[in-house]
Amino acid sequence: QVQLVESGGGLVQPGGSLRLSCAASALTFRTYAMSWYRQAPGKERELVAGITSAGGITNYADSVKGRFTISRDNAKNTVYLQMNSLKPEDTAVYYCYANRRGLLPANYWGQGTQVIVSS
C-alpha cells in the first residue's frame, strides 16, 4: 500500500523557518514527480512547489519564490520543502503529492501536515 507521510509542520513565528519532509513507501519513488500543495481554511488547495523525478527541474508559486526550496533524495524516497522567511499567509495544511505520467500513470496524496505562522 502506497504511503506518503509528511512531517515537520508546527507553529513558527513570522520570519522563521521550517523544513517539511515527505517519506514515500511502496512506490518506485524515482519515477514520480513530486509536489507540495497547501490549503488554507476557506481556500482552495494550491500548488506550492514541484520537482521532476530526477530532480533537475523545479517550479514554485510566485508567492513563495525566493523563500521556499523543494528538493528530493531518491535514495531515501523523500522529498523536502525548506521554508524560510515564513509569513502568516503561509499558514495552511501542507500536502505531499506524487504524480507519474506515461504508460503507468498514478498519483497519490499524503495526509497533510499543519503549518501555523503566528506571533
Short mmCIF file of N, CA and C in Angstrom, two decimals:
data_model
loop_
_atom_site.label_atom_id
_atom_site.label_comp_id
_atom_site.label_asym_id
_atom_site.label_seq_id
_atom_site.Cartn_x
_atom_site.Cartn_y
_atom_site.Cartn_z
N GLN A 1 0.85 -1.19 0.00
CA GLN A 1 0.00 0.00 0.00
C GLN A 1 0.88 1.24 0.00
N VAL A 2 0.65 2.10 -0.98
CA VAL A 2 1.45 3.32 -1.10
C VAL A 2 1.14 4.26 0.05
N GLN A 3 2.19 4.82 0.63
CA GLN A 3 2.01 5.82 1.68
C GLN A 3 2.95 7.00 1.44
N LEU A 4 2.41 8.19 1.64
CA LEU A 4 3.20 9.41 1.68
C LEU A 4 2.97 10.02 3.05
N VAL A 5 4.02 10.12 3.83
CA VAL A 5 3.89 10.58 5.20
C VAL A 5 4.67 11.87 5.38
N GLU A 6 3.92 12.95 5.61
CA GLU A 6 4.54 14.25 5.83
C GLU A 6 4.91 14.45 7.29
N SER A 7 5.92 15.23 7.52
CA SER A 7 6.32 15.59 8.88
C SER A 7 7.03 16.94 8.85
N GLY A 8 7.21 17.53 10.01
CA GLY A 8 7.96 18.77 10.11
C GLY A 8 7.13 20.02 10.29
N GLY A 9 5.82 19.89 10.25
CA GLY A 9 4.96 21.03 10.45
C GLY A 9 4.96 21.48 11.91
N GLY A 10 4.33 22.63 12.15
CA GLY A 10 4.25 23.11 13.51
C GLY A 10 3.96 24.60 13.56
N LEU A 11 4.17 25.17 14.73
CA LEU A 11 3.94 26.59 14.97
C LEU A 11 5.28 27.31 14.91
N VAL A 12 5.33 28.38 14.13
CA VAL A 12 6.56 29.15 13.99
C VAL A 12 6.21 30.62 13.92
N GLN A 13 7.11 31.46 14.39
CA GLN A 13 6.89 32.90 14.35
C GLN A 13 7.17 33.44 12.95
N PRO A 14 6.55 34.54 12.60
CA PRO A 14 6.86 35.18 11.31
C PRO A 14 8.36 35.43 11.18
N GLY A 15 8.87 35.14 9.99
CA GLY A 15 10.30 35.26 9.75
C GLY A 15 11.08 34.00 10.03
N GLY A 16 10.43 33.04 10.64
CA GLY A 16 11.09 31.79 10.99
C GLY A 16 11.16 30.81 9.83
N SER A 17 11.68 29.62 10.13
CA SER A 17 11.87 28.58 9.12
C SER A 17 11.33 27.25 9.61
N LEU A 18 10.93 26.45 8.65
CA LEU A 18 10.54 25.06 8.89
C LEU A 18 11.01 24.24 7.70
N ARG A 19 11.26 22.98 7.97
CA ARG A 19 11.59 22.05 6.90
C ARG A 19 10.60 20.89 6.94
N LEU A 20 9.82 20.78 5.89
CA LEU A 20 8.88 19.67 5.77
C LEU A 20 9.54 18.51 5.06
N SER A 21 9.16 17.31 5.46
CA SER A 21 9.62 16.10 4.80
C SER A 21 8.42 15.26 4.40
N CYS A 22 8.58 14.52 3.34
CA CYS A 22 7.54 13.59 2.89
C CYS A 22 8.24 12.29 2.52
N ALA A 23 8.00 11.27 3.31
CA ALA A 23 8.61 9.96 3.08
C ALA A 23 7.64 9.06 2.36
N ALA A 24 8.08 8.51 1.24
CA ALA A 24 7.23 7.65 0.42
C ALA A 24 7.60 6.19 0.60
N SER A 25 6.60 5.34 0.54
CA SER A 25 6.85 3.91 0.62
C SER A 25 5.93 3.18 -0.34
N ALA A 26 6.38 2.01 -0.75
CA ALA A 26 5.63 1.12 -1.64
C ALA A 26 5.36 1.72 -3.01
N LEU A 27 6.25 2.56 -3.48
CA LEU A 27 6.17 3.03 -4.86
C LEU A 27 7.59 3.25 -5.38
N THR A 28 7.74 3.24 -6.69
CA THR A 28 9.05 3.47 -7.29
C THR A 28 9.28 4.97 -7.32
N PHE A 29 9.79 5.47 -6.23
CA PHE A 29 9.84 6.90 -5.98
C PHE A 29 10.53 7.66 -7.12
N ARG A 30 11.58 7.12 -7.64
CA ARG A 30 12.38 7.85 -8.64
C ARG A 30 11.62 8.08 -9.95
N THR A 31 10.49 7.41 -10.12
CA THR A 31 9.71 7.59 -11.36
C THR A 31 8.59 8.62 -11.21
N TYR A 32 8.48 9.19 -10.03
CA TYR A 32 7.40 10.13 -9.75
C TYR A 32 7.91 11.56 -9.64
N ALA A 33 7.22 12.48 -10.30
CA ALA A 33 7.39 13.89 -9.98
C ALA A 33 6.71 14.13 -8.64
N MET A 34 7.30 15.02 -7.85
CA MET A 34 6.76 15.27 -6.51
C MET A 34 6.42 16.75 -6.37
N SER A 35 5.39 17.00 -5.61
CA SER A 35 4.96 18.38 -5.40
C SER A 35 4.52 18.57 -3.96
N TRP A 36 4.52 19.82 -3.57
CA TRP A 36 3.90 20.24 -2.32
C TRP A 36 2.75 21.18 -2.65
N TYR A 37 1.61 20.89 -2.06
CA TYR A 37 0.44 21.74 -2.15
C TYR A 37 0.11 22.23 -0.75
N ARG A 38 -0.72 23.25 -0.67
CA ARG A 38 -1.21 23.71 0.62
C ARG A 38 -2.65 24.17 0.50
N GLN A 39 -3.32 24.09 1.62
CA GLN A 39 -4.72 24.52 1.67
C GLN A 39 -4.96 25.26 2.97
N ALA A 40 -5.30 26.53 2.84
CA ALA A 40 -5.63 27.34 3.99
C ALA A 40 -7.13 27.27 4.24
N PRO A 41 -7.57 27.55 5.46
CA PRO A 41 -9.01 27.49 5.77
C PRO A 41 -9.82 28.37 4.83
N GLY A 42 -10.86 27.79 4.25
CA GLY A 42 -11.74 28.53 3.37
C GLY A 42 -11.20 28.78 1.99
N LYS A 43 -10.04 28.21 1.68
CA LYS A 43 -9.44 28.44 0.37
C LYS A 43 -9.22 27.11 -0.35
N GLU A 44 -9.02 27.21 -1.66
CA GLU A 44 -8.76 26.01 -2.45
C GLU A 44 -7.30 25.56 -2.26
N ARG A 45 -7.09 24.28 -2.49
CA ARG A 45 -5.73 23.76 -2.44
C ARG A 45 -4.93 24.35 -3.60
N GLU A 46 -3.70 24.76 -3.31
CA GLU A 46 -2.88 25.38 -4.33
C GLU A 46 -1.49 24.74 -4.37
N LEU A 47 -0.92 24.76 -5.57
CA LEU A 47 0.43 24.24 -5.75
C LEU A 47 1.43 25.21 -5.15
N VAL A 48 2.35 24.68 -4.36
CA VAL A 48 3.41 25.48 -3.76
C VAL A 48 4.72 25.31 -4.53
N ALA A 49 5.10 24.05 -4.76
CA ALA A 49 6.37 23.78 -5.43
C ALA A 49 6.34 22.38 -6.01
N GLY A 50 7.09 22.18 -7.08
CA GLY A 50 7.18 20.87 -7.70
C GLY A 50 8.60 20.57 -8.12
N ILE A 51 8.90 19.28 -8.27
CA ILE A 51 10.23 18.86 -8.69
C ILE A 51 10.08 17.62 -9.56
N THR A 52 10.86 17.56 -10.62
CA THR A 52 10.78 16.43 -11.54
C THR A 52 11.36 15.17 -10.90
N SER A 53 11.14 14.05 -11.56
CA SER A 53 11.52 12.76 -10.98
C SER A 53 13.01 12.66 -10.68
N ALA A 54 13.83 13.21 -11.56
CA ALA A 54 15.28 13.17 -11.34
C ALA A 54 15.77 14.37 -10.55
N GLY A 55 14.88 15.30 -10.30
CA GLY A 55 15.26 16.47 -9.50
C GLY A 55 15.89 17.60 -10.27
N GLY A 56 15.88 17.50 -11.60
CA GLY A 56 16.58 18.51 -12.37
C GLY A 56 15.83 19.81 -12.58
N ILE A 57 14.53 19.75 -12.45
CA ILE A 57 13.71 20.94 -12.70
C ILE A 57 12.76 21.15 -11.53
N THR A 58 12.70 22.39 -11.09
CA THR A 58 11.78 22.75 -10.02
C THR A 58 10.91 23.92 -10.46
N ASN A 59 9.77 24.06 -9.85
CA ASN A 59 8.92 25.21 -10.09
C ASN A 59 8.25 25.62 -8.80
N TYR A 60 7.90 26.90 -8.71
CA TYR A 60 7.37 27.45 -7.48
C TYR A 60 6.21 28.41 -7.77
N ALA A 61 5.31 28.47 -6.82
CA ALA A 61 4.28 29.51 -6.86
C ALA A 61 4.97 30.85 -6.65
N ASP A 62 4.44 31.87 -7.29
CA ASP A 62 5.05 33.20 -7.17
C ASP A 62 5.13 33.65 -5.71
N SER A 63 4.16 33.25 -4.93
CA SER A 63 4.09 33.71 -3.54
C SER A 63 5.20 33.16 -2.66
N VAL A 64 5.89 32.10 -3.12
CA VAL A 64 6.93 31.50 -2.29
C VAL A 64 8.31 31.55 -2.93
N LYS A 65 8.40 32.06 -4.15
CA LYS A 65 9.70 32.13 -4.83
C LYS A 65 10.69 32.93 -4.01
N GLY A 66 11.90 32.38 -3.90
CA GLY A 66 12.95 33.05 -3.13
C GLY A 66 12.90 32.75 -1.65
N ARG A 67 11.83 32.13 -1.19
CA ARG A 67 11.71 31.79 0.25
C ARG A 67 11.67 30.28 0.49
N PHE A 68 11.06 29.54 -0.42
CA PHE A 68 10.92 28.08 -0.28
C PHE A 68 11.82 27.37 -1.28
N THR A 69 12.30 26.20 -0.87
CA THR A 69 13.11 25.37 -1.74
C THR A 69 12.65 23.93 -1.64
N ILE A 70 12.33 23.35 -2.79
CA ILE A 70 11.97 21.94 -2.83
C ILE A 70 13.19 21.13 -3.27
N SER A 71 13.34 19.97 -2.67
CA SER A 71 14.44 19.08 -3.05
C SER A 71 14.00 17.64 -2.79
N ARG A 72 14.78 16.71 -3.30
CA ARG A 72 14.44 15.31 -3.10
C ARG A 72 15.70 14.48 -2.98
N ASP A 73 15.55 13.36 -2.29
CA ASP A 73 16.63 12.39 -2.15
C ASP A 73 16.04 11.05 -2.57
N ASN A 74 16.32 10.66 -3.80
CA ASN A 74 15.74 9.42 -4.32
C ASN A 74 16.27 8.17 -3.60
N ALA A 75 17.41 8.27 -3.00
CA ALA A 75 17.94 7.14 -2.23
C ALA A 75 17.16 6.92 -0.94
N LYS A 76 16.56 8.00 -0.45
CA LYS A 76 15.79 7.92 0.80
C LYS A 76 14.29 7.97 0.56
N ASN A 77 13.89 8.03 -0.72
CA ASN A 77 12.45 8.10 -1.04
C ASN A 77 11.77 9.26 -0.32
N THR A 78 12.42 10.39 -0.30
CA THR A 78 11.93 11.52 0.47
C THR A 78 12.03 12.82 -0.33
N VAL A 79 11.01 13.63 -0.19
CA VAL A 79 11.02 14.97 -0.76
C VAL A 79 10.91 15.97 0.39
N TYR A 80 11.57 17.11 0.22
CA TYR A 80 11.64 18.11 1.27
C TYR A 80 11.10 19.45 0.78
N LEU A 81 10.67 20.25 1.73
CA LEU A 81 10.32 21.63 1.44
C LEU A 81 10.93 22.49 2.54
N GLN A 82 11.98 23.21 2.19
CA GLN A 82 12.59 24.15 3.13
C GLN A 82 11.86 25.48 3.00
N MET A 83 11.32 25.94 4.10
CA MET A 83 10.53 27.17 4.10
C MET A 83 11.20 28.20 5.00
N ASN A 84 11.63 29.28 4.40
CA ASN A 84 12.29 30.37 5.12
C ASN A 84 11.45 31.64 5.05
N SER A 85 11.77 32.56 5.92
CA SER A 85 11.07 33.86 5.93
C SER A 85 9.56 33.67 5.91
N LEU A 86 9.09 32.82 6.78
CA LEU A 86 7.67 32.48 6.79
C LEU A 86 6.81 33.67 7.16
N LYS A 87 5.63 33.71 6.54
CA LYS A 87 4.67 34.78 6.75
C LYS A 87 3.36 34.19 7.28
N PRO A 88 2.56 34.99 7.95
CA PRO A 88 1.26 34.46 8.42
C PRO A 88 0.42 33.87 7.29
N GLU A 89 0.53 34.42 6.11
CA GLU A 89 -0.25 33.91 4.98
C GLU A 89 0.24 32.55 4.47
N ASP A 90 1.35 32.07 5.01
CA ASP A 90 1.80 30.71 4.68
C ASP A 90 1.10 29.66 5.54
N THR A 91 0.32 30.11 6.50
CA THR A 91 -0.42 29.18 7.36
C THR A 91 -1.37 28.34 6.53
N ALA A 92 -1.24 27.03 6.66
CA ALA A 92 -2.06 26.11 5.87
C ALA A 92 -1.71 24.68 6.25
N VAL A 93 -2.50 23.76 5.75
CA VAL A 93 -2.11 22.35 5.78
C VAL A 93 -1.33 22.07 4.49
N TYR A 94 -0.17 21.51 4.64
CA TYR A 94 0.72 21.24 3.51
C TYR A 94 0.65 19.75 3.16
N TYR A 95 0.44 19.50 1.87
CA TYR A 95 0.27 18.13 1.38
C TYR A 95 1.37 17.77 0.39
N CYS A 96 1.80 16.55 0.47
CA CYS A 96 2.75 15.99 -0.47
C CYS A 96 1.95 15.25 -1.56
N TYR A 97 2.41 15.37 -2.79
CA TYR A 97 1.71 14.76 -3.92
C TYR A 97 2.71 14.10 -4.86
N ALA A 98 2.44 12.85 -5.20
CA ALA A 98 3.28 12.10 -6.13
C ALA A 98 2.51 11.86 -7.41
N ASN A 99 3.14 12.13 -8.53
CA ASN A 99 2.45 12.01 -9.81
C ASN A 99 3.37 11.38 -10.85
N ARG A 100 2.84 10.38 -11.55
CA ARG A 100 3.58 9.74 -12.63
C ARG A 100 2.71 9.71 -13.88
N ARG A 101 3.27 10.12 -14.98
CA ARG A 101 2.57 10.09 -16.27
C ARG A 101 3.14 8.97 -17.11
N GLY A 102 2.63 8.85 -18.32
CA GLY A 102 3.17 7.86 -19.24
C GLY A 102 2.35 6.59 -19.26
N LEU A 103 3.03 5.47 -19.47
CA LEU A 103 2.33 4.20 -19.67
C LEU A 103 1.65 3.69 -18.41
N LEU A 104 2.21 4.07 -17.24
CA LEU A 104 1.62 3.62 -15.97
C LEU A 104 1.32 4.82 -15.09
N PRO A 105 0.34 5.60 -15.49
CA PRO A 105 0.05 6.81 -14.70
C PRO A 105 -0.49 6.46 -13.32
N ALA A 106 -0.14 7.28 -12.36
CA ALA A 106 -0.61 7.09 -11.00
C ALA A 106 -0.37 8.38 -10.22
N ASN A 107 -1.16 8.59 -9.19
CA ASN A 107 -0.93 9.74 -8.32
C ASN A 107 -1.43 9.43 -6.92
N TYR A 108 -0.76 10.03 -5.96
CA TYR A 108 -1.05 9.77 -4.55
C TYR A 108 -0.89 11.06 -3.74
N TRP A 109 -1.68 11.15 -2.69
CA TRP A 109 -1.61 12.27 -1.76
C TRP A 109 -1.20 11.79 -0.38
N GLY A 110 -0.48 12.66 0.32
CA GLY A 110 -0.23 12.42 1.72
C GLY A 110 -1.39 12.93 2.56
N GLN A 111 -1.29 12.76 3.87
CA GLN A 111 -2.38 13.13 4.76
C GLN A 111 -2.29 14.58 5.21
N GLY A 112 -1.16 15.21 4.97
CA GLY A 112 -1.02 16.62 5.30
C GLY A 112 -0.35 16.87 6.63
N THR A 113 0.31 18.03 6.71
CA THR A 113 0.91 18.47 7.97
C THR A 113 0.61 19.95 8.15
N GLN A 114 0.22 20.33 9.34
CA GLN A 114 -0.21 21.69 9.61
C GLN A 114 0.98 22.61 9.85
N VAL A 115 0.94 23.76 9.20
CA VAL A 115 1.92 24.81 9.43
C VAL A 115 1.17 26.06 9.88
N ILE A 116 1.54 26.59 11.02
CA ILE A 116 0.93 27.81 11.54
C ILE A 116 2.02 28.84 11.75
N VAL A 117 1.86 29.98 11.12
CA VAL A 117 2.83 31.07 11.27
C VAL A 117 2.14 32.19 12.03
N SER A 118 2.56 32.37 13.25
CA SER A 118 1.89 33.34 14.12
C SER A 118 2.82 33.77 15.24
N SER A 119 2.64 35.01 15.66
CA SER A 119 3.42 35.50 16.78
C SER A 119 2.63 35.33 18.08
#
